[in-house]
Every structure is written in C-alpha cells, then in structure tokens.
XYZ file of C-alpha atoms in Angstrom:
305
model
C 0.000 0.000 0.000
C 2.005 3.484 1.127
C 7.084 7.137 2.321
C 7.000 10.384 3.884
C 10.167 11.110 1.922
C 10.819 10.453 -1.734
C 14.395 9.651 -2.573
C 16.335 10.304 -5.744
C 18.159 7.376 -7.277
C 21.466 8.830 -6.119
C 20.229 9.211 -2.553
C 18.849 5.683 -2.658
C 22.225 4.286 -3.695
C 23.979 6.132 -0.851
C 21.431 4.851 1.661
C 21.837 1.346 0.273
C 25.568 1.467 0.936
C 24.975 2.740 4.468
C 22.459 0.004 5.216
C 24.687 -2.729 3.818
C 27.640 -1.430 5.809
C 25.597 -1.319 9.001
C 24.724 -5.005 8.627
C 28.073 -6.285 7.473
C 28.110 -8.646 10.460
C 25.012 -10.369 9.040
C 24.851 -10.162 5.242
C 22.223 -12.881 4.999
C 18.597 -13.459 5.835
C 18.176 -14.769 9.365
C 16.075 -17.902 9.869
C 13.782 -18.173 12.888
C 16.314 -20.199 14.894
C 18.942 -17.472 14.450
C 16.449 -14.774 15.432
C 15.507 -16.599 18.642
C 19.140 -17.391 19.449
C 20.148 -13.745 18.976
C 17.356 -12.520 21.252
C 16.495 -9.753 18.777
C 13.943 -9.500 15.974
C 14.186 -6.779 13.321
C 11.121 -5.078 11.871
C 11.530 -2.633 8.989
C 8.648 -0.166 9.175
C 7.552 2.300 6.487
C 5.699 5.055 8.399
C 3.884 6.447 5.395
C 0.471 6.916 6.997
C -0.709 6.909 10.636
C -3.006 3.956 9.898
C 0.265 2.037 9.538
C 2.758 3.913 11.708
C 3.999 7.390 12.551
C 7.579 8.528 13.158
C 8.889 11.320 15.380
C 10.520 13.417 14.172
C 8.389 13.033 11.018
C 11.368 12.915 8.634
C 13.935 10.613 10.188
C 16.047 7.589 9.369
C 17.692 6.825 12.711
C 16.684 7.263 16.333
C 13.034 7.501 15.286
C 10.250 7.181 17.806
C 7.711 4.945 16.079
C 4.094 4.500 17.073
C 0.874 3.195 15.556
C -0.963 -0.058 14.819
C 1.889 -1.828 13.032
C 4.354 -1.018 15.814
C 2.009 -2.442 18.438
C 1.297 -5.523 16.312
C 5.029 -6.115 15.877
C 5.763 -5.804 19.588
C 2.975 -8.235 20.437
C 4.312 -10.819 17.994
C 7.855 -10.396 19.334
C 6.575 -11.045 22.855
C 5.098 -14.338 21.642
C 8.636 -15.499 20.777
C 9.817 -15.052 24.353
C 9.502 -12.508 27.138
C 13.137 -11.405 26.738
C 12.949 -10.933 22.972
C 14.225 -7.475 22.018
C 12.613 -5.561 19.167
C 14.643 -3.511 16.713
C 12.714 -1.147 14.452
C 14.348 0.133 11.275
C 12.649 3.082 9.585
C 12.544 2.833 5.782
C 10.740 4.337 2.813
C 7.867 2.392 1.298
C 9.565 1.613 -1.992
C 12.737 0.459 -0.222
C 10.908 -2.693 0.836
C 11.169 -3.897 -2.771
C 14.628 -2.603 -3.730
C 17.054 -5.082 -5.212
C 20.836 -4.991 -4.834
C 20.959 -2.046 -7.261
C 18.646 0.006 -5.059
C 15.708 -0.056 -7.481
C 12.314 -1.758 -7.629
C 12.076 -4.167 -10.546
C 8.567 -5.592 -10.651
C 9.670 -8.333 -13.024
C 12.372 -9.570 -10.659
C 12.165 -12.704 -8.539
C 15.184 -11.862 -6.374
C 14.793 -11.352 -2.626
C 14.700 -7.644 -1.682
C 18.055 -6.385 -0.446
C 16.946 -5.556 3.112
C 15.535 -9.046 3.674
C 18.473 -10.702 1.938
C 21.194 -8.969 3.959
C 19.517 -9.365 7.345
C 18.696 -5.700 7.941
C 15.050 -6.768 8.205
C 13.528 -10.028 9.396
C 9.961 -8.866 8.700
C 8.182 -6.152 6.738
C 5.072 -5.603 8.933
C 3.723 -2.449 7.212
C 0.504 -4.031 5.915
C 1.636 -5.130 2.444
C -1.077 -5.913 -0.077
C -0.428 -9.268 -1.721
C 0.258 -8.796 -5.430
C 1.785 -11.092 -8.034
C 4.904 -8.992 -8.479
C 5.559 -8.795 -4.755
C 5.102 -12.550 -4.349
C 7.901 -13.086 -6.845
C 10.244 -11.314 -4.428
C 9.041 -12.499 -1.031
C 6.311 -14.359 0.796
C 3.539 -12.332 2.450
C 1.704 -13.906 5.374
C -1.926 -12.645 5.283
C -3.168 -10.799 8.350
C -6.513 -9.479 7.100
C -8.728 -9.257 4.042
C -9.420 -5.880 2.536
C -10.465 -4.026 -0.585
C -9.443 -0.721 -2.132
C -11.795 2.179 -1.437
C -12.377 5.396 -3.343
C -12.541 8.398 -0.998
C -13.999 11.699 -2.221
C -15.145 15.025 -0.831
C -18.651 14.687 0.632
C -19.883 17.484 -1.601
C -18.949 15.510 -4.727
C -20.430 12.120 -3.916
C -22.966 12.505 -6.734
C -20.058 12.596 -9.224
C -18.738 9.235 -8.031
C -21.249 6.398 -8.269
C -19.256 3.630 -9.961
C -15.694 2.766 -11.036
C -16.282 4.129 -14.567
C -16.659 7.608 -13.008
C -12.924 7.636 -12.220
C -11.936 7.953 -15.890
C -10.366 11.341 -16.577
C -10.401 12.319 -12.896
C -7.316 13.381 -10.939
C -5.667 11.551 -8.067
C -2.290 11.018 -6.431
C -0.516 7.924 -5.148
C 2.667 6.760 -3.482
C 5.044 5.112 -5.957
C 4.781 1.308 -6.122
C 1.873 1.048 -3.713
C -0.938 -1.288 -4.736
C -2.992 1.836 -5.510
C -0.386 3.093 -7.956
C -0.333 -0.344 -9.613
C -4.137 -0.451 -9.903
C -4.303 3.020 -11.479
C -1.585 2.090 -13.965
C -3.499 -1.048 -14.936
C -6.726 0.908 -15.538
C -4.916 3.525 -17.621
C -3.349 0.806 -19.747
C -6.709 -0.934 -20.137
C -10.277 0.337 -20.008
C -9.319 3.957 -19.273
C -6.697 4.189 -22.029
C -8.802 6.706 -24.001
C -9.504 8.830 -20.917
C -6.873 7.981 -18.306
C -6.850 8.853 -14.639
C -4.496 11.772 -14.064
C -2.085 10.627 -11.365
C 0.653 12.487 -9.531
C 3.231 10.588 -7.486
C 3.374 11.990 -3.951
C 4.077 10.755 -0.450
C 1.029 9.220 1.198
C 0.765 12.121 3.626
C 0.656 14.541 0.680
C -1.917 12.369 -1.106
C -4.459 12.669 1.694
C -3.692 16.346 2.246
C -4.295 16.977 -1.461
C -7.797 15.544 -1.146
C -8.502 17.613 1.945
C -7.340 20.720 0.039
C -9.482 19.827 -3.024
C -6.416 19.640 -5.287
C -7.380 16.178 -6.532
C -10.708 14.492 -7.210
C -10.295 11.262 -5.274
C -7.959 9.091 -3.218
C -7.583 5.342 -3.489
C -6.649 3.509 -0.296
C -7.206 0.282 1.616
C -10.362 -0.060 3.691
C -8.524 0.103 7.012
C -6.722 3.320 6.016
C -10.026 4.736 4.779
C -11.673 4.064 8.142
C -8.726 5.546 10.030
C -8.515 8.675 7.851
C -12.209 9.515 7.939
C -12.244 8.915 11.706
C -9.107 10.911 12.541
C -7.881 13.358 9.897
C -10.020 14.057 6.837
C -12.371 16.962 7.438
C -15.059 16.464 4.799
C -14.575 13.078 3.136
C -16.626 9.956 2.539
C -16.151 6.528 0.996
C -17.704 6.466 -2.475
C -17.329 2.792 -3.438
C -14.813 -0.065 -3.503
C -12.760 -1.011 -6.563
C -10.662 -3.959 -7.584
C -10.748 -7.489 -6.305
C -10.766 -8.695 -2.726
C -7.278 -8.322 -1.289
C -5.148 -9.915 1.366
C -2.804 -7.757 3.407
C -0.028 -8.991 5.652
C 3.640 -9.172 6.593
C 6.506 -9.692 4.150
C 9.258 -12.220 4.900
C 12.053 -13.933 3.004
C 10.952 -16.942 0.970
C 13.822 -18.902 2.508
C 12.437 -18.938 6.052
C 9.385 -21.189 6.097
C 9.637 -21.618 9.886
C 9.229 -17.868 10.475
C 6.333 -17.772 8.029
C 4.599 -20.608 9.860
C 5.154 -18.938 13.231
C 3.563 -15.707 11.998
C 0.707 -17.605 10.351
C -0.098 -19.498 13.554
C 0.088 -16.338 15.649
C -2.253 -14.432 13.336
C -4.784 -17.270 13.475
C -4.690 -17.253 17.274
C -5.214 -13.490 17.395
C -8.241 -13.600 15.101
C -9.822 -16.527 16.913
C -10.395 -14.573 20.139
C -12.568 -11.471 20.432
C -10.429 -10.290 23.354
C -7.041 -10.820 21.680
C -4.253 -8.243 21.674
C -4.728 -7.546 17.973
C -8.463 -7.013 18.323
C -7.742 -4.507 21.121
C -5.129 -2.722 18.986
C -7.600 -2.360 16.129
C -10.369 -1.152 18.429
C -8.037 1.526 19.777
C -6.873 2.776 16.374
C -9.754 2.065 13.985
C -12.779 1.966 16.253
C -13.507 -1.598 15.144
C -11.848 -4.895 16.038
C -9.838 -6.787 13.443
C -12.397 -9.604 13.513
C -15.288 -7.176 13.034
C -13.407 -5.360 10.266
C -13.061 -8.564 8.250
C -16.742 -9.344 8.739
C -17.639 -5.891 7.412
C -15.413 -6.412 4.376
C -17.177 -9.677 3.569
C -20.384 -7.706 3.095
C -18.765 -5.827 0.200
C -18.101 -8.951 -1.835
C -21.165 -8.430 -4.056
C -20.450 -4.795 -4.900
C -19.071 -3.773 -8.351
C -15.479 -4.644 -9.170
C-alpha cells in the first residue's frame, strides 16, 4: 500500500551502501532459529500513513520514535517469541521494501529484496497488499482481508457512483503502492482513451491533497479509509470499492518457512479470540476490532469490481 520522503536514485544508492555497511556482520537473511538465538527480531517499518505507523521526528532515518498499529502488532508478535525478545525497528521508505541490490524496484524480478536478503530486516510488517509482483520477491503472510476504497469530498459524492466515473479524474498515489499499480493497470486498459491523471506523492501529501481539493479522489485500503475519515479528513466519505478482494499482511524472506509458519499461527490465534491483543489494537486505532473489520469487508463482496 504506502514514504514520507521520496528519494532520488542517487540518494537511494547512498542509503543502500549505508544500510549494507551497518549489517556487514550479518549479510544474509536470518532464519527463525537465528532470530531466537540472537534474542532480537528486526522489523523494517515504512511510516507512510498513521493507519500504519507514525515517526517522530516526522522525517527521520535513525533514532526515530515509532508508534501506531503496526508497531504495536510487531511488539505483540515479538513477545510471543519469548519474554526477553528485544525488538529492533528500522525506519525505511515504502519503496525500499522492494529494492534489489541495485537500489531499485524491478517488478519483473524474482530476487529477494536487499533488506531481507542482507539481514537488515527479518519482517516487513507495514501491511503489504499481496500482489503477483511482490510474491515473486518475497512471501507475504496474510493478516486481514481488505479491498481498495475510493474516498472523495462529501460534496462531490454525486459525481462518483461507480468505477467508470474515475476515468479522466485526478488523483495522487505513493510510488509502487498497490494503488499506484491499480491506477496504472486501468490507464493501460479500459481507461486508455480517458486515463486517470495521477501524480506521485508521499502518502501524507496524497491525503492532504484531497482535503485541500487539489485532486478528485484518493484510493486507499479499507482500514486506512476508516482511520482517515475517523481521525484526519475533514469532509470526506467513501464512495465505493474497486478492484478485487485483497489480502494484506507481513513480508518475509521466501527462505524462512519456519518464520512464516510462526507468523501464520500467531495471526490465526489473534483472530480466533474477540479479546485478543490484535483485536484490542484495532479497536483503539480504527474503532472496530480486526475480527469485526473482516466481517464488514465480507459484506462488500457483491459490490461492483
């Protein structure tokens, strides 16, 4: 789905060298046994929207104070591995999650992303939408089902009744989010004669642009839509869902099946109890439990695609 900071290619290369140097004692993905033996688990968090995580100061790479749903979810999972398990958070840009050894995102690649490969990150917990191109690079353990939502100004709801109404309208998206990919696909297909006008911005700027009436609509996941309308957007409403049903979860290296299984089992336990830690986290941040959220999303299954 969603970085507060966009990096030039040159800056990305420099950061890549810094990150590789900082993990020169590892230089390989860490299997679950190594993580447990080390007593530390590493989460790379992309704080691109408060429905995922927030960083203080807002623009930071090191010594960041992270907060938000993903941070709390990560800490809870770490605690399940042992009461003395330490948590290391690494703050990254959204697109960095998919960078290869050259520091670029190649959607046709099947190589493990650099930060998972070199051991900088054990897990990407920032609510990754499962897509074909991402699954070529890594495995994503599903946490919840979702669907993309179109958010518009309340005063313009009559202009947005169905997906066809998006043709020729303006929007903005974070580079290489699932929203960016969906817009590109529509512009290459059924909207090719009247494409959506899209500007690439940070996710924070995307939502601010809608609030300032600089764009016609925003595309985001259902959980981010709920959070934004509840907390930040002043005069917005959900118009309708688009796309297929989605699964959103945590990214891990394909090589560590044991870690994948551990996460999978933990997620199932959390969703099986109405009083679980994850249900409490979601109630606090979204006003609805994770279990209830998924039930609400199931009711959208018959709406237009």
